[in-house]
Tab-separated table of C-alpha atoms and ligand atoms in Angstrom:
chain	number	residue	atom	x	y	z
A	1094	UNK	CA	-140.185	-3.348	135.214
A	1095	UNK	CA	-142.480	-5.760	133.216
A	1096	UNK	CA	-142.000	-9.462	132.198
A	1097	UNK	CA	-140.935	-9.410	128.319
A	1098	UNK	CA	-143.264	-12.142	127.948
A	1099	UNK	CA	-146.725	-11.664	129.398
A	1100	UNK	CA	-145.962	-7.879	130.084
A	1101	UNK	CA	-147.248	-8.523	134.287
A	1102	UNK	CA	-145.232	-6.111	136.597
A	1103	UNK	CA	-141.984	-8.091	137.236
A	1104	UNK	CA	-141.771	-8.688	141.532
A	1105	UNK	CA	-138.456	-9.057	142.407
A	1106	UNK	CA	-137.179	-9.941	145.606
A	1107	UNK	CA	-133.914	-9.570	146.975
A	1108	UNK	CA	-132.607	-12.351	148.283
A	1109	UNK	CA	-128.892	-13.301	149.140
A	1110	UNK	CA	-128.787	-15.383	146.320
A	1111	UNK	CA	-130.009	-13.546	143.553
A	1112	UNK	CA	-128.485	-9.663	144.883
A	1113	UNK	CA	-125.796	-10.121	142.507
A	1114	UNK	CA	-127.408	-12.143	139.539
A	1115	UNK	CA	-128.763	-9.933	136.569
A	1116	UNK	CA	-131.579	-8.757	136.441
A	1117	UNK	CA	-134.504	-11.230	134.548
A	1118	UNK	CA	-136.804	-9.815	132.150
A	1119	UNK	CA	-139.237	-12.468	132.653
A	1120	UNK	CA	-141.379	-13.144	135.586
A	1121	UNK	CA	-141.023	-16.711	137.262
A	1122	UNK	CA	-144.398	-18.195	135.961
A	1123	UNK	CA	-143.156	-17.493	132.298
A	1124	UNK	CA	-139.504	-18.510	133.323
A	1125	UNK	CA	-140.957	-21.659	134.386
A	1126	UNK	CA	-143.124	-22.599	131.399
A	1127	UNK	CA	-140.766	-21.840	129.095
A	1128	UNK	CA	-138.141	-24.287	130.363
A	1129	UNK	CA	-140.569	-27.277	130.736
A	1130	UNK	CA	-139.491	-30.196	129.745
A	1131	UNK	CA	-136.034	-28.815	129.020
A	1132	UNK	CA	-133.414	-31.330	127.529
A	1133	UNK	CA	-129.946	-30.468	126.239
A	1134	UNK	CA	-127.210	-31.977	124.911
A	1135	UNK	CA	-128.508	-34.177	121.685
A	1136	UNK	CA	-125.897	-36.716	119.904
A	1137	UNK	CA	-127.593	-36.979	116.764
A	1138	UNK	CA	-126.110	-36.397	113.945
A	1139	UNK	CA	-123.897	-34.452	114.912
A	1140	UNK	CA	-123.477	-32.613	118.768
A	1141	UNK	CA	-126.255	-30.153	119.359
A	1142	UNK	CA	-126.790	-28.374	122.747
A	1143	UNK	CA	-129.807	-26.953	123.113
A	1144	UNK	CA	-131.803	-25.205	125.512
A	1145	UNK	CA	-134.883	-24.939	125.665
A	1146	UNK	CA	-137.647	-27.747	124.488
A	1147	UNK	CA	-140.044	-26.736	122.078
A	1148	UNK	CA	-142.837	-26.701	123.770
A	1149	UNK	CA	-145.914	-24.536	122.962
A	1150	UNK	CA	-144.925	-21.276	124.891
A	1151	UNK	CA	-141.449	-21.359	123.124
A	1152	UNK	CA	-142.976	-21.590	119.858
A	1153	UNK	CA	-145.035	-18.741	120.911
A	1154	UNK	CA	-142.194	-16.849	121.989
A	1155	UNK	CA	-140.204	-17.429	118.787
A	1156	UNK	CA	-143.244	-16.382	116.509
A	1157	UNK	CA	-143.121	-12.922	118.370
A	1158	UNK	CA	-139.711	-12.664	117.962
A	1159	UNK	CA	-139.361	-13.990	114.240
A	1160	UNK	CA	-142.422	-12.968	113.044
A	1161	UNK	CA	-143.565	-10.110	115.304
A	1162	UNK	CA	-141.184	-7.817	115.887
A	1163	UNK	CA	-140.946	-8.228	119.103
A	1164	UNK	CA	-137.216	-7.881	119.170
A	1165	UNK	CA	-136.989	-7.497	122.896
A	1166	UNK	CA	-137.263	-11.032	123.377
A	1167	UNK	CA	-134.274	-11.726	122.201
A	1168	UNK	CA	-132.941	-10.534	125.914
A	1169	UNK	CA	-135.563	-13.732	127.120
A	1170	UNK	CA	-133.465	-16.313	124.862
A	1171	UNK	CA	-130.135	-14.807	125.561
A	1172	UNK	CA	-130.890	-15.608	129.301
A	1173	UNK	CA	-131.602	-19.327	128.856
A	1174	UNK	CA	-127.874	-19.435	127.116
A	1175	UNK	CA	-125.102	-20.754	128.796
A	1176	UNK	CA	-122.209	-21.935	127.254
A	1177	UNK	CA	-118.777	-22.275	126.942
A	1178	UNK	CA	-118.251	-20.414	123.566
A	1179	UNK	CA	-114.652	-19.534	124.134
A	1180	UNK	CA	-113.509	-23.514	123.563
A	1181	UNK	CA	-113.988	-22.439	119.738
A	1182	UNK	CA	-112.083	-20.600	117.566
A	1183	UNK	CA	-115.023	-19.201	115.445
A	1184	UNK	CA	-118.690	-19.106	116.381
A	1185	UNK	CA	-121.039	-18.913	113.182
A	1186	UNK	CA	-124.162	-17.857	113.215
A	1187	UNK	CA	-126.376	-19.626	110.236
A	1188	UNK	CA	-127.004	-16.762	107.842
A	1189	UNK	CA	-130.724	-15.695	106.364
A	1190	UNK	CA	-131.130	-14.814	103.080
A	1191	UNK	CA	-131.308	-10.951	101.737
A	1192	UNK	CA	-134.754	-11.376	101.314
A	1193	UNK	CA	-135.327	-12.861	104.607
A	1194	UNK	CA	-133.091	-10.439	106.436
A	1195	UNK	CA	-134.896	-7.242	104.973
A	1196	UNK	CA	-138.133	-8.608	106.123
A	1197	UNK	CA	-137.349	-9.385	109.296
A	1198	UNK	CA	-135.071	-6.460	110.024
A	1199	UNK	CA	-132.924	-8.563	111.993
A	1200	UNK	CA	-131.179	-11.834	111.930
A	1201	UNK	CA	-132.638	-13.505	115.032
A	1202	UNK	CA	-129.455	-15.545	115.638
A	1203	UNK	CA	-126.937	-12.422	116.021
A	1204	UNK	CA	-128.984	-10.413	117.548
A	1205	UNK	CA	-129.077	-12.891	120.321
A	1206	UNK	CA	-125.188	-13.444	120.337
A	1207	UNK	CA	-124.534	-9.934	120.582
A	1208	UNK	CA	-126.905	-9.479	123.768
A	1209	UNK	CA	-124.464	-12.271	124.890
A	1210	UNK	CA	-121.803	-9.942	123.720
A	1211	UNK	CA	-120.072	-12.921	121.676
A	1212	UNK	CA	-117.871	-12.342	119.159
A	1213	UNK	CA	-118.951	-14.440	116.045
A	1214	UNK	CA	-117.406	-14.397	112.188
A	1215	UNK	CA	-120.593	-13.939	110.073
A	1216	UNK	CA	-118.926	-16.241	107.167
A	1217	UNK	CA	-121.741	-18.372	105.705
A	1218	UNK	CA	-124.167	-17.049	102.969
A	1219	UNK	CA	-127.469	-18.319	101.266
A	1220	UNK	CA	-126.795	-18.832	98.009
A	1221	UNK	CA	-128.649	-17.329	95.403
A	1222	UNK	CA	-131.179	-19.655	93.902
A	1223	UNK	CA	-131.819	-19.795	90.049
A	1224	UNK	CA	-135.245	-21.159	89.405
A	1225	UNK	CA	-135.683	-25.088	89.187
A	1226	UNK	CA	-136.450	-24.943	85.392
A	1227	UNK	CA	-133.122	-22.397	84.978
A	1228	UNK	CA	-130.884	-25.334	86.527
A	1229	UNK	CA	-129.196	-28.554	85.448
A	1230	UNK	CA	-129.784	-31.759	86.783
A	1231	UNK	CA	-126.256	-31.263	87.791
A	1232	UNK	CA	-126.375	-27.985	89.244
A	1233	UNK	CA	-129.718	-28.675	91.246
A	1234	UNK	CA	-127.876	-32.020	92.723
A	1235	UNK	CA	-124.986	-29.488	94.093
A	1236	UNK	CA	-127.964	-26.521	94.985
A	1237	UNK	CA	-129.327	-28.970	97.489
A	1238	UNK	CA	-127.656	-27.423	100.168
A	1239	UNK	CA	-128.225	-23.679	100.101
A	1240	UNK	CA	-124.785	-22.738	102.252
A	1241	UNK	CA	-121.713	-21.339	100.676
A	1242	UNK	CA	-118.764	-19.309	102.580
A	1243	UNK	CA	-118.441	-15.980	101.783
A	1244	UNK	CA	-116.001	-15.144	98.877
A	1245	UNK	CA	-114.235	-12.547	101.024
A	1246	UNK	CA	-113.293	-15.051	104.134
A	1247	UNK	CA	-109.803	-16.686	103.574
A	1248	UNK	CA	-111.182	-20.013	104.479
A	1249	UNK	CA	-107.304	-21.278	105.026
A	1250	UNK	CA	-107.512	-19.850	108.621
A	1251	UNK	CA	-110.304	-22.893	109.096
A	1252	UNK	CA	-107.702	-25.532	109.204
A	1253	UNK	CA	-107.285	-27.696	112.442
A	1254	UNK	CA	-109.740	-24.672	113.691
A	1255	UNK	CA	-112.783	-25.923	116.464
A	1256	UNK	CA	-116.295	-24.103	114.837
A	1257	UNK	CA	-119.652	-24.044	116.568
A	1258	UNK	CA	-122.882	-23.330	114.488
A	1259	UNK	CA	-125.567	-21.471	115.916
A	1260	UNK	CA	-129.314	-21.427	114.719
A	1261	UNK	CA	-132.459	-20.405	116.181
A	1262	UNK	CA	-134.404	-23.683	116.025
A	1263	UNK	CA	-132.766	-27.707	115.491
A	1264	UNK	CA	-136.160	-29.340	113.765
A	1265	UNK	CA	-135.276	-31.711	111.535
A	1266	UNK	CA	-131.476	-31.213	111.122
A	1267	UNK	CA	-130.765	-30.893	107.875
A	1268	UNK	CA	-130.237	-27.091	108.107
A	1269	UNK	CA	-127.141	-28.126	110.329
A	1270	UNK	CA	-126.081	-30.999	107.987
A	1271	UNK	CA	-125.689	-28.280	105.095
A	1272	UNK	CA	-124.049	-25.854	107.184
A	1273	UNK	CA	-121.339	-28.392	108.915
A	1274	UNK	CA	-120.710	-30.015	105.543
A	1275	UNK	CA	-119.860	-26.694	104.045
A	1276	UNK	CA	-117.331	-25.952	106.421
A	1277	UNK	CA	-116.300	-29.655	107.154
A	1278	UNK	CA	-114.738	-29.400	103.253
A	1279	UNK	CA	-112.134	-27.212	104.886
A	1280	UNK	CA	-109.777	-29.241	107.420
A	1281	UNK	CA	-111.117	-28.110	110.144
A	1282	UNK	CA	-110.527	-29.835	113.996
A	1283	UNK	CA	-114.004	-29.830	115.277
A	1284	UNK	CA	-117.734	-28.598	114.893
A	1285	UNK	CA	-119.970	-28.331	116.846
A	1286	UNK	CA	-123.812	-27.304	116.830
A	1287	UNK	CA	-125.898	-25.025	119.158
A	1288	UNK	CA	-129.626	-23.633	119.362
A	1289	UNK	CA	-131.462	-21.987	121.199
A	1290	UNK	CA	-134.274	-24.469	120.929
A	1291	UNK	CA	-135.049	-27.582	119.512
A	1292	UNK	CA	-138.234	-29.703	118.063
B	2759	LIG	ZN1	-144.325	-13.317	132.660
């Protein structure tokens, strides 16, 4: 096998430790510079675990995976993922647009959670945007944040329910702010934020 990352023929060695462990599709060199620097558990604004640091090697490997095709690497970022996801009654993956989504082929976040093999409830949307000189004053106030729940989910079953948001990449937050705000109008117990890396 080869390392998903720098594609060098993956040496494993059986040891008592790892005989059981799954298999890694990255070699320990690439294992190790990805995770430099690694900090989770941020309190601010809201609570955001996160797992790997930003550093340049993650940004590389999020460029081939967003940008590149490289959709193997999403096995890579599933590894670095540990985390209690059944304290919550809904995971939700932050949603791309249509447009974004038939570019990429793929919604980065999902794909991930389904390597995982968690079960998530796909209920956010982007909103369709009119153009700025289309709107109101009024209606580009409320088209600040670009989140809506789907019409189809009963958003009743979100009362005294614990949520946890999940996005690719925490930078400068506000992505999160939108998307907990939009469910916080609902009753809900608790949210929660995760991703996979952060700025
Ligand atoms: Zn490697």
């Amino acid at each position: 096998m080869i390392c998903l990352m720098c594609h060098n023929q993956l040496q494993t060695e059986m040891t008592i430790l790892n005989m059981f462990q799954k298999e890694s599709r990255i070699c320990m060199d690439c294992r190790d510079e990805l995770l430099k620097e690694t900090n989770t558990n941020y309190e601010y604004p809201h609570e955001v675990t996160s797992f790997l640091n930003y550093n340049e090697r993650v940004a590389d490997l999020f460029h081939r995976y967003k940008f590149m095709g490289d959709n193997a690497l999403k096995e890579v970022l599933a590894s670095f993922i540990n985390h209690n996801f059944k304290s919550y009654d809904f995971v939700v993956p932050v949603p791309l647009s249509t447009k974004r989504l038939s570019e990429r082929g793929y919604n980065q976040v999902t794909e991930v959670l389904d390597c995982l093999k968690i079960k998530y409830t796909d209920m956010l949307e982007t909103a369709h945007r009119k153009r700025q000189s289309e709107r109101s004053k009024s209606e580009r106030a409320k088209s600040q944040n670009p989140f809506t729940i789907k019409g189809t989910f009963d958003v009743s079953v979100l009362k005294n329910k614990r949520i946890l948001i999940v996005d690719d990449i925490y930078t400068t937050g506000m992505t999160m702010t939108h998307a907990v705000e939009v469910l916080d109008a609902h009753e809900v117990a608790e949210i929660k934020v995760l991703t996979f890396s952060k700025v």
